[in-house]
PDB file of C-alpha atoms in Angstrom:
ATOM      1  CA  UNK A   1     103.308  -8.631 120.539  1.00 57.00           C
ATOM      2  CA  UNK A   2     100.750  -6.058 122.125  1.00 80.00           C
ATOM      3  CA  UNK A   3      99.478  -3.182 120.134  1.00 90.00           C
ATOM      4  CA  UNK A   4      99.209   0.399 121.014  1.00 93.00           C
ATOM      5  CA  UNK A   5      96.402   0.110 124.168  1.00 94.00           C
ATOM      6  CA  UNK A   6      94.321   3.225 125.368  1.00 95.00           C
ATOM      7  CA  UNK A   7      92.145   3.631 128.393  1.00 96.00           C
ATOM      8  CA  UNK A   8      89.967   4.278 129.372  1.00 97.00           C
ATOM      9  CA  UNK A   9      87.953   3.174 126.501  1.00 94.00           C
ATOM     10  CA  UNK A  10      84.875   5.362 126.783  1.00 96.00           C
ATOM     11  CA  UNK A  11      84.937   8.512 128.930  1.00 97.00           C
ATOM     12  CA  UNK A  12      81.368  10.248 129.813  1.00 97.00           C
ATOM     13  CA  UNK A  13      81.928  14.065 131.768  1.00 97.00           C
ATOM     14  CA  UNK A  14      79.997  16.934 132.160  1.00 97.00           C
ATOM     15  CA  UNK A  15      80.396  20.110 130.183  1.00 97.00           C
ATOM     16  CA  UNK A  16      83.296  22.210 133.050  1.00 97.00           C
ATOM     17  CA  UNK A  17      85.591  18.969 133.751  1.00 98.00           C
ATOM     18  CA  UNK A  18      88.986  18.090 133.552  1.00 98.00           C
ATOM     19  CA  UNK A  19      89.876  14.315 131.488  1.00 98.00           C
ATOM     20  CA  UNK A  20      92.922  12.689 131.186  1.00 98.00           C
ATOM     21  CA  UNK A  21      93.638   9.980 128.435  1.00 98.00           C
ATOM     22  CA  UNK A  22      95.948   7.052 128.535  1.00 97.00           C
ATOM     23  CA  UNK A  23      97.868   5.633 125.679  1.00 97.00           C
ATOM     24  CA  UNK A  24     100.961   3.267 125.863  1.00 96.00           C
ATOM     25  CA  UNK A  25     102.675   2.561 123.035  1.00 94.00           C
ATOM     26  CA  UNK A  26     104.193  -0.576 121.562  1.00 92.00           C
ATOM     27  CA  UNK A  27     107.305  -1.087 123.212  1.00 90.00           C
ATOM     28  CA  UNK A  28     110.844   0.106 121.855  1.00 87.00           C
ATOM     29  CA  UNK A  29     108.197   2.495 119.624  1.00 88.00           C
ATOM     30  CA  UNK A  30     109.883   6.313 120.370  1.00 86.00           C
ATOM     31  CA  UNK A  31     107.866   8.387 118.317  1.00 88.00           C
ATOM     32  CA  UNK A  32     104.172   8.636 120.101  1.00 91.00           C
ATOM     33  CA  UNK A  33     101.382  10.713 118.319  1.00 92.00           C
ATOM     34  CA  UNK A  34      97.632  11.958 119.490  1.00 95.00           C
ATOM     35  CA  UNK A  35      94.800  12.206 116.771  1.00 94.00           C
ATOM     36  CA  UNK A  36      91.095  12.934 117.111  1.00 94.00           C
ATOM     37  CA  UNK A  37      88.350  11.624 115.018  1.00 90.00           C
ATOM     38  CA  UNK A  38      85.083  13.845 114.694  1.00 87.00           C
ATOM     39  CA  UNK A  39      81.910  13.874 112.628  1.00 77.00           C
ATOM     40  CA  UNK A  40      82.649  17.299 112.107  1.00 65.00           C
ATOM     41  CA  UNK A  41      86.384  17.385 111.559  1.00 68.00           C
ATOM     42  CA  UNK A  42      87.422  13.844 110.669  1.00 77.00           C
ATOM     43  CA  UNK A  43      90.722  12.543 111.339  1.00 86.00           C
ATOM     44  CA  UNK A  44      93.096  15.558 112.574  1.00 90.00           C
ATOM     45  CA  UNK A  45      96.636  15.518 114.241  1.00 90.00           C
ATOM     46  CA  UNK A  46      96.930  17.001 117.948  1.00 94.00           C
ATOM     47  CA  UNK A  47     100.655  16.531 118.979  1.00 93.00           C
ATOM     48  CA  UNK A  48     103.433  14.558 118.705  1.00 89.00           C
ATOM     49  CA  UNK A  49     106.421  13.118 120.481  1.00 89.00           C
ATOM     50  CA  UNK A  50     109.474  12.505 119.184  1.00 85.00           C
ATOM     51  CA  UNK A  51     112.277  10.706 121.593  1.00 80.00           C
ATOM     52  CA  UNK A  52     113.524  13.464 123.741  1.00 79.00           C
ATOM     53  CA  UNK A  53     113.205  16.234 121.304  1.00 83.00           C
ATOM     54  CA  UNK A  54     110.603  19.227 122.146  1.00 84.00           C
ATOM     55  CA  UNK A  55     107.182  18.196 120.839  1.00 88.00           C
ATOM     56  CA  UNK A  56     104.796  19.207 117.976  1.00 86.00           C
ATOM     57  CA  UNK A  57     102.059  20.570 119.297  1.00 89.00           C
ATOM     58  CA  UNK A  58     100.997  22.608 116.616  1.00 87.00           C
ATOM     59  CA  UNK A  59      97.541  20.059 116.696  1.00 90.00           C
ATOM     60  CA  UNK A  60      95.874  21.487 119.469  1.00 94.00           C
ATOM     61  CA  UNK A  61      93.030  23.180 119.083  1.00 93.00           C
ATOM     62  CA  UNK A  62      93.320  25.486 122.182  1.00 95.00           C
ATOM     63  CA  UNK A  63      95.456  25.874 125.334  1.00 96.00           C
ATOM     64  CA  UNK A  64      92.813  23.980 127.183  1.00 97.00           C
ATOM     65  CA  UNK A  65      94.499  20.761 125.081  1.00 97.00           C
ATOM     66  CA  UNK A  66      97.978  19.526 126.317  1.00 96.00           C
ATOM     67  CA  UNK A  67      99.846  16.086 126.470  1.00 96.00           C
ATOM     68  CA  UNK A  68     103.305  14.475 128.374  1.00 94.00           C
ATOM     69  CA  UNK A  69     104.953  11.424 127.809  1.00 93.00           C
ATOM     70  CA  UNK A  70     106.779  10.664 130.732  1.00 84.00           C
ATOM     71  CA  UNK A  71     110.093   8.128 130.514  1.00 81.00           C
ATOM     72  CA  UNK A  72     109.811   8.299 126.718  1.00 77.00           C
ATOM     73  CA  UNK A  73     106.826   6.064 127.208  1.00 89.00           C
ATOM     74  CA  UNK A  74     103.391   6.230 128.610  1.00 94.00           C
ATOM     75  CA  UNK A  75     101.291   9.421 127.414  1.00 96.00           C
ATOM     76  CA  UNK A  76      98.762  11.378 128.782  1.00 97.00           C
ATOM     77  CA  UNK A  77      96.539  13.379 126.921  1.00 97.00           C
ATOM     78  CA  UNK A  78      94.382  16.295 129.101  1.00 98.00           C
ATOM     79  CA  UNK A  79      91.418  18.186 128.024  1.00 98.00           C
ATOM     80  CA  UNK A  80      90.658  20.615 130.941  1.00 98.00           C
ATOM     81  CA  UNK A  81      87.023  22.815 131.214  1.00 98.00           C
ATOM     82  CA  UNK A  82      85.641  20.035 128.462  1.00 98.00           C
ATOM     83  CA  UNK A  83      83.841  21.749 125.980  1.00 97.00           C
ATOM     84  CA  UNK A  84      80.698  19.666 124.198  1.00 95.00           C
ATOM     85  CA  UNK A  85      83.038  20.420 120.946  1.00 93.00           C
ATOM     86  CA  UNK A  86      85.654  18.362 122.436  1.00 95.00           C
ATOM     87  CA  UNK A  87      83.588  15.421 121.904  1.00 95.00           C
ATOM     88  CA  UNK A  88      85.449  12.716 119.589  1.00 96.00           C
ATOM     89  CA  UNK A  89      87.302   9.746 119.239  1.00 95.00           C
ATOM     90  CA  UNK A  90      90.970  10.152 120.870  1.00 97.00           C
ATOM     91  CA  UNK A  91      93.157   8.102 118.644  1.00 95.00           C
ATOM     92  CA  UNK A  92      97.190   7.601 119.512  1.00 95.00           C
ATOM     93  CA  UNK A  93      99.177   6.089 117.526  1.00 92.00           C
ATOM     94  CA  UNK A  94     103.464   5.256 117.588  1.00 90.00           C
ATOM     95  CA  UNK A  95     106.255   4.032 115.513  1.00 86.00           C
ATOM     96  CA  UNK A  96     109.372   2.894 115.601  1.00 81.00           C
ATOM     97  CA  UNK A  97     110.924   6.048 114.678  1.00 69.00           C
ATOM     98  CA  UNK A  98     110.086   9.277 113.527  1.00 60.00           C
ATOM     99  CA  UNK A  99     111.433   7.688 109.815  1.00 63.00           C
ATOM    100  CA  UNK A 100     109.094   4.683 110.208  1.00 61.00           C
ATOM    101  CA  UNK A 101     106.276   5.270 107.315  1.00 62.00           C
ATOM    102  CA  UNK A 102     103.895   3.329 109.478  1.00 77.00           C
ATOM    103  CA  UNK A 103     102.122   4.443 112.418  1.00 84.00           C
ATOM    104  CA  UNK A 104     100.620   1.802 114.622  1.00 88.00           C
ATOM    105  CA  UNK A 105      97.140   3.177 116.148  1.00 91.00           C
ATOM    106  CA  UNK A 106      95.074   1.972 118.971  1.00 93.00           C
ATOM    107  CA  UNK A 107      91.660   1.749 119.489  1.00 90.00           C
ATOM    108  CA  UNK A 108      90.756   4.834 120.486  1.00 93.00           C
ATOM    109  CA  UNK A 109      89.048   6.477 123.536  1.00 96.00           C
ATOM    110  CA  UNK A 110      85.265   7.115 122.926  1.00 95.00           C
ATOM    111  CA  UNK A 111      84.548  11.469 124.965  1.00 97.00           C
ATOM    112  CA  UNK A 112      81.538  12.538 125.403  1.00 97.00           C
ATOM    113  CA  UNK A 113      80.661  15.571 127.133  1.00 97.00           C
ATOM    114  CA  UNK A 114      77.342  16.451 128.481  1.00 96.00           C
TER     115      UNK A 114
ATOM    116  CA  UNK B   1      98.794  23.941 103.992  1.00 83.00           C
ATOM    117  CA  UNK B   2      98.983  20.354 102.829  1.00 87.00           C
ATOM    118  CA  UNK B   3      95.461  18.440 102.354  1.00 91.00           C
ATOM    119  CA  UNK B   4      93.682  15.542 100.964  1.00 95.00           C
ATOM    120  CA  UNK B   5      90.113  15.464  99.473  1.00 95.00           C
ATOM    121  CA  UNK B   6      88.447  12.203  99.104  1.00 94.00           C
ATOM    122  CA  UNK B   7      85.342  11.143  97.798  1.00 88.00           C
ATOM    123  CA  UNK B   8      82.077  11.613  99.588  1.00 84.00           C
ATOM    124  CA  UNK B   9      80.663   8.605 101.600  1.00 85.00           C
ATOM    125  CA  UNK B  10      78.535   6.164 101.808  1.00 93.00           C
ATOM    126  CA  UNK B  11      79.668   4.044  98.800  1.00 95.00           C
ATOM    127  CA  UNK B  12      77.218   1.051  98.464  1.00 96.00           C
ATOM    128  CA  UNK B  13      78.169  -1.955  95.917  1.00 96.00           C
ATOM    129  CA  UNK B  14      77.217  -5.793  95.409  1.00 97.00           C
ATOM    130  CA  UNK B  15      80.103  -8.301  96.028  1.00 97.00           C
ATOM    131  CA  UNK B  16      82.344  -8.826  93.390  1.00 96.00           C
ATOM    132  CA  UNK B  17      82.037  -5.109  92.042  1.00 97.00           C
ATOM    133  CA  UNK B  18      84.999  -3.368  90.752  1.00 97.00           C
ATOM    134  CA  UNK B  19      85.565  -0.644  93.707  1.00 97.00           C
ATOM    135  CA  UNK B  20      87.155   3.203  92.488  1.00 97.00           C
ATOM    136  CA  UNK B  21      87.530   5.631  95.643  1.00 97.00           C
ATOM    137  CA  UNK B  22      88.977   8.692  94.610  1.00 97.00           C
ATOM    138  CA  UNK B  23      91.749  10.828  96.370  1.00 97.00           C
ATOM    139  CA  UNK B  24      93.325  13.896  95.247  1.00 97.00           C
ATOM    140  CA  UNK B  25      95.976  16.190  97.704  1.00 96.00           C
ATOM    141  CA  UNK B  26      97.585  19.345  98.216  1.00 94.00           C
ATOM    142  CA  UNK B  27     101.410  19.544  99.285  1.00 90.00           C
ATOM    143  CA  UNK B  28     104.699  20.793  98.384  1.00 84.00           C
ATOM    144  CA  UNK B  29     107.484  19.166  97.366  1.00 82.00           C
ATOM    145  CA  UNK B  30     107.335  14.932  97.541  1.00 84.00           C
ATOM    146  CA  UNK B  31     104.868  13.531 100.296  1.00 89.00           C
ATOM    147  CA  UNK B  32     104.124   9.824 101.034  1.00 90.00           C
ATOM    148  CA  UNK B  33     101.196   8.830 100.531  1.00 93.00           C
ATOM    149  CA  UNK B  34      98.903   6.256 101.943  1.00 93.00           C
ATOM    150  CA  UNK B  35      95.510   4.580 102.213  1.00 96.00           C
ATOM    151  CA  UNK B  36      94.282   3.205 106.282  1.00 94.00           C
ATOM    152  CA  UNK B  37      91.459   1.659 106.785  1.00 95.00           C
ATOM    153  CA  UNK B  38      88.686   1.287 109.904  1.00 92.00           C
ATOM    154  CA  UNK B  39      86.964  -2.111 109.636  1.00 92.00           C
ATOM    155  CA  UNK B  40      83.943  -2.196 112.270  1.00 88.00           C
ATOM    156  CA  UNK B  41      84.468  -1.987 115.791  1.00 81.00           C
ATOM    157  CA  UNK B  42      88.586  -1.992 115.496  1.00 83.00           C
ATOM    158  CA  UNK B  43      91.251   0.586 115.120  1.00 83.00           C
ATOM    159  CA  UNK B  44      92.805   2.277 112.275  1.00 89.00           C
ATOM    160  CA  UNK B  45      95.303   0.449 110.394  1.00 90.00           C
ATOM    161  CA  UNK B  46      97.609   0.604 107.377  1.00 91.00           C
ATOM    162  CA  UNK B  47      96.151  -0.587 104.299  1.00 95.00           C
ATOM    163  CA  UNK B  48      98.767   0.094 101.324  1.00 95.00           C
ATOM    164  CA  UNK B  49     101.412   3.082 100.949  1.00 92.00           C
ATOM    165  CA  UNK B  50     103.533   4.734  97.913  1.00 92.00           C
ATOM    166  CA  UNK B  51     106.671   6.760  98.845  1.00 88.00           C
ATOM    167  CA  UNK B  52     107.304   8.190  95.346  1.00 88.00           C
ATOM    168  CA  UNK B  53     105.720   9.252  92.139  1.00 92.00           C
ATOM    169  CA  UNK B  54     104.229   6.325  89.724  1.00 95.00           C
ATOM    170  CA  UNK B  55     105.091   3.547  92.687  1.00 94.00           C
ATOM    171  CA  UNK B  56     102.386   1.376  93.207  1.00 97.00           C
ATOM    172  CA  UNK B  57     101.427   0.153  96.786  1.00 96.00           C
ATOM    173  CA  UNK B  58      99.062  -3.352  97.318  1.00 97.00           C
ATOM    174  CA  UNK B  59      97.614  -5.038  99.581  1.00 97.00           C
ATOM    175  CA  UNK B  60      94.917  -7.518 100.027  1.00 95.00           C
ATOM    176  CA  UNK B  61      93.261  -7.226  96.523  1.00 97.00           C
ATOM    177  CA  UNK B  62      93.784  -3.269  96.716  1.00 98.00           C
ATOM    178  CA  UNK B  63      95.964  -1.221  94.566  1.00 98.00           C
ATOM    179  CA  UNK B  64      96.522   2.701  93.968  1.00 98.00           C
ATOM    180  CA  UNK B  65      99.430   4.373  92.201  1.00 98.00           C
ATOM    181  CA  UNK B  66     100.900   7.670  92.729  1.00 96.00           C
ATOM    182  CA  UNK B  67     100.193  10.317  90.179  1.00 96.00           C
ATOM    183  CA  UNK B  68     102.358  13.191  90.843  1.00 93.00           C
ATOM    184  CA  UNK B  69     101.422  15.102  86.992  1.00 94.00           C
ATOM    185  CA  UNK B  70      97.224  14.485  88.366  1.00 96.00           C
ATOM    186  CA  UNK B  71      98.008  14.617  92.494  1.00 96.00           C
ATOM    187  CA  UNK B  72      96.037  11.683  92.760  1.00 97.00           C
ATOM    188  CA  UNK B  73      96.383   8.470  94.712  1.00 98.00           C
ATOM    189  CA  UNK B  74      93.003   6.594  93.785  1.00 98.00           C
ATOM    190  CA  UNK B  75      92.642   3.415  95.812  1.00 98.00           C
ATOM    191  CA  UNK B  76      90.907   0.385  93.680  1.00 98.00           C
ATOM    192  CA  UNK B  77      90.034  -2.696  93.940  1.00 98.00           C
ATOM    193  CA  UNK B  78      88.148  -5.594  91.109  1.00 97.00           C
ATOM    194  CA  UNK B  79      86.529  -7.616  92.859  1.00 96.00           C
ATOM    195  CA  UNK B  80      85.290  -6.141  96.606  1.00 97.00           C
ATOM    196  CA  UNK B  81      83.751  -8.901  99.178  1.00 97.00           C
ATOM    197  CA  UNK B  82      81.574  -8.529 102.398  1.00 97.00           C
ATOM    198  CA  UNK B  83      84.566  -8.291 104.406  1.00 96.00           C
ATOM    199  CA  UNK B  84      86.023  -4.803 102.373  1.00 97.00           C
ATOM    200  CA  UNK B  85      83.004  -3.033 104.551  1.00 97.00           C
ATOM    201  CA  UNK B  86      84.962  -0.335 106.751  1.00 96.00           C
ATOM    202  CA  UNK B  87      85.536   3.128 106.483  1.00 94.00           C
ATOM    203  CA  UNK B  88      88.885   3.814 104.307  1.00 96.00           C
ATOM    204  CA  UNK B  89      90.694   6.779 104.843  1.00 95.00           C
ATOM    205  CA  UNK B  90      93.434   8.285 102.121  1.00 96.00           C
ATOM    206  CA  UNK B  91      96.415  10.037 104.209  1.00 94.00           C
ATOM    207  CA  UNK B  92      99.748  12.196 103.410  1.00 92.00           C
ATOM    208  CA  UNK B  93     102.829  12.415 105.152  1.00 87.00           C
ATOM    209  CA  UNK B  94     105.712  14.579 104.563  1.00 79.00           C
ATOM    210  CA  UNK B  95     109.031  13.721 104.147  1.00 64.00           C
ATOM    211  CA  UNK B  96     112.270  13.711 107.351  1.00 50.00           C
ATOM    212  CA  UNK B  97     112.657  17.748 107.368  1.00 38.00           C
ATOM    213  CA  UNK B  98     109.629  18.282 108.810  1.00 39.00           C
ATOM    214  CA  UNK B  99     106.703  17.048 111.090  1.00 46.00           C
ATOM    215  CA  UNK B 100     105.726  14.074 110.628  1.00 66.00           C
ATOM    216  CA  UNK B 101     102.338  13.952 111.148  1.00 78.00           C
ATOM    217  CA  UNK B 102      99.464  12.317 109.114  1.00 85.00           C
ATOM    218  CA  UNK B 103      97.186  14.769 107.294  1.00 89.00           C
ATOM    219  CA  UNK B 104      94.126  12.758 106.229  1.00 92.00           C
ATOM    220  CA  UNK B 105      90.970  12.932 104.321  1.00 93.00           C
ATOM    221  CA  UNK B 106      87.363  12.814 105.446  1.00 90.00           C
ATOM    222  CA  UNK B 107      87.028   8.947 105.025  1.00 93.00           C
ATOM    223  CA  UNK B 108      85.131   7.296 102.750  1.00 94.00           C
ATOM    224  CA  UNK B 109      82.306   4.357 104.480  1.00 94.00           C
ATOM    225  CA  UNK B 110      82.201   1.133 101.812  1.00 96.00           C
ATOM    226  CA  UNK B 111      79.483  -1.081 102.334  1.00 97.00           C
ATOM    227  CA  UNK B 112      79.096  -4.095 100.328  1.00 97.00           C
ATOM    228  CA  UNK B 113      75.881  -6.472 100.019  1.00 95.00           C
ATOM    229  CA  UNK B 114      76.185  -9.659  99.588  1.00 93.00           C
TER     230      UNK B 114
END
């Protein structure tokens, strides 16, 4: 069946602008998470959502960071002002429950902010 | 706060070396633990896991056993090929009472010559 997908792929925006980043899950998966992968910071957690329960958000690096999942399904993660700092692989990842060991990740959007 | 330290990157061998990566972590009480892996060009995936002390997880020619007395979780394999190149990160996870977010280490890149 189809993997966790992510667009857009690549993102390029100047230093100032808002992004927004897809992910959609594998289907029937109802726990949905956001990572990011830096040179500087390698592999850390943003947020993540759990069925219908309040999410953990305790990831984000500032308030300019925040994410929805809307319908239990699709997520959207948006970085407003974009920072150069913010530059990084956005990785999302879901599983079948919040009690499923494995997380399922796709392949990641490339930012880059000039 | 809970963390994992892994060995320092690149590690370079010839095929059919005997492979050692070592990972050591931080945490309280009983965490899963777990080894992904980033082969060229695709997204992160699950390589092996261990869910309590002294179990063993495998996979593909790789092994690494849970040391709860050394907090260690040392991923191994005897004889690596070309296609073991990828970046391999070692990961933690807590248990149901709390978040369940990944905490990983820095990655380790494995290159192997033929």
């Amino acid at each position: 069946g189809a993997g966790v997908s992510q667009s857009p792929s690549n993102k390029v925006t100047e230093k100032g602008k808002d992004v927004e980043l897809r992910c959609d899950p594998i289907s029937g998966h109802t726990a949905l998470y956001w990572y990011r992968q830096s040179l500087g910071q390698g592999l850390e957690f943003l947020i993540y959502f759990q069925g219908n329960s309040a999410p953990d958000k305790s990831g984000l690096p500032s308030d300019r960071f925040s994410a929805e999942r809307t319908g239990g399904s699709v997520s959207t993660l948006t970085i407003q002002r974009t920072q150069q700092e913010d530059s990084a692989v956005y990785l999302c990842a879901s599983s079948l429950s919040e009690r499923d060991y494995e997380q399922y990740f796709g392949p990641g959007t490339r930012l880059t902010v000039t | 706060g809970d963390s994992v330290t892994q060995m320092e990157g690149p590690v370079t061998l010839s095929e059919e070396a005997f492979l050692t990566i070592n990972c050591t972590y931080t945490a309280t009480g009983y965490p899963s633990l777990f080894w992904y892996v980033q082969y060229p060009g695709e997204g992160l995936q699950l390589l092996l896991k261990a869910t309590k002390a002294d179990d063993k997880g495998s996979n593909k020619g790789f092994e690494a056993t849970y040391r709860k007395e050394t907090t260690s979780f040392h991923l191994e394999k005897g004889s690596v090929q070309v296609s073991d190149s990828a970046v391999y990160f070692c990961a933690l996870r807590q248990g149901y009472s709390s978040a369940s977010k990944i905490i990983f280490g820095s990655g380790t890149r494995l290159s192997i010559r033929p």
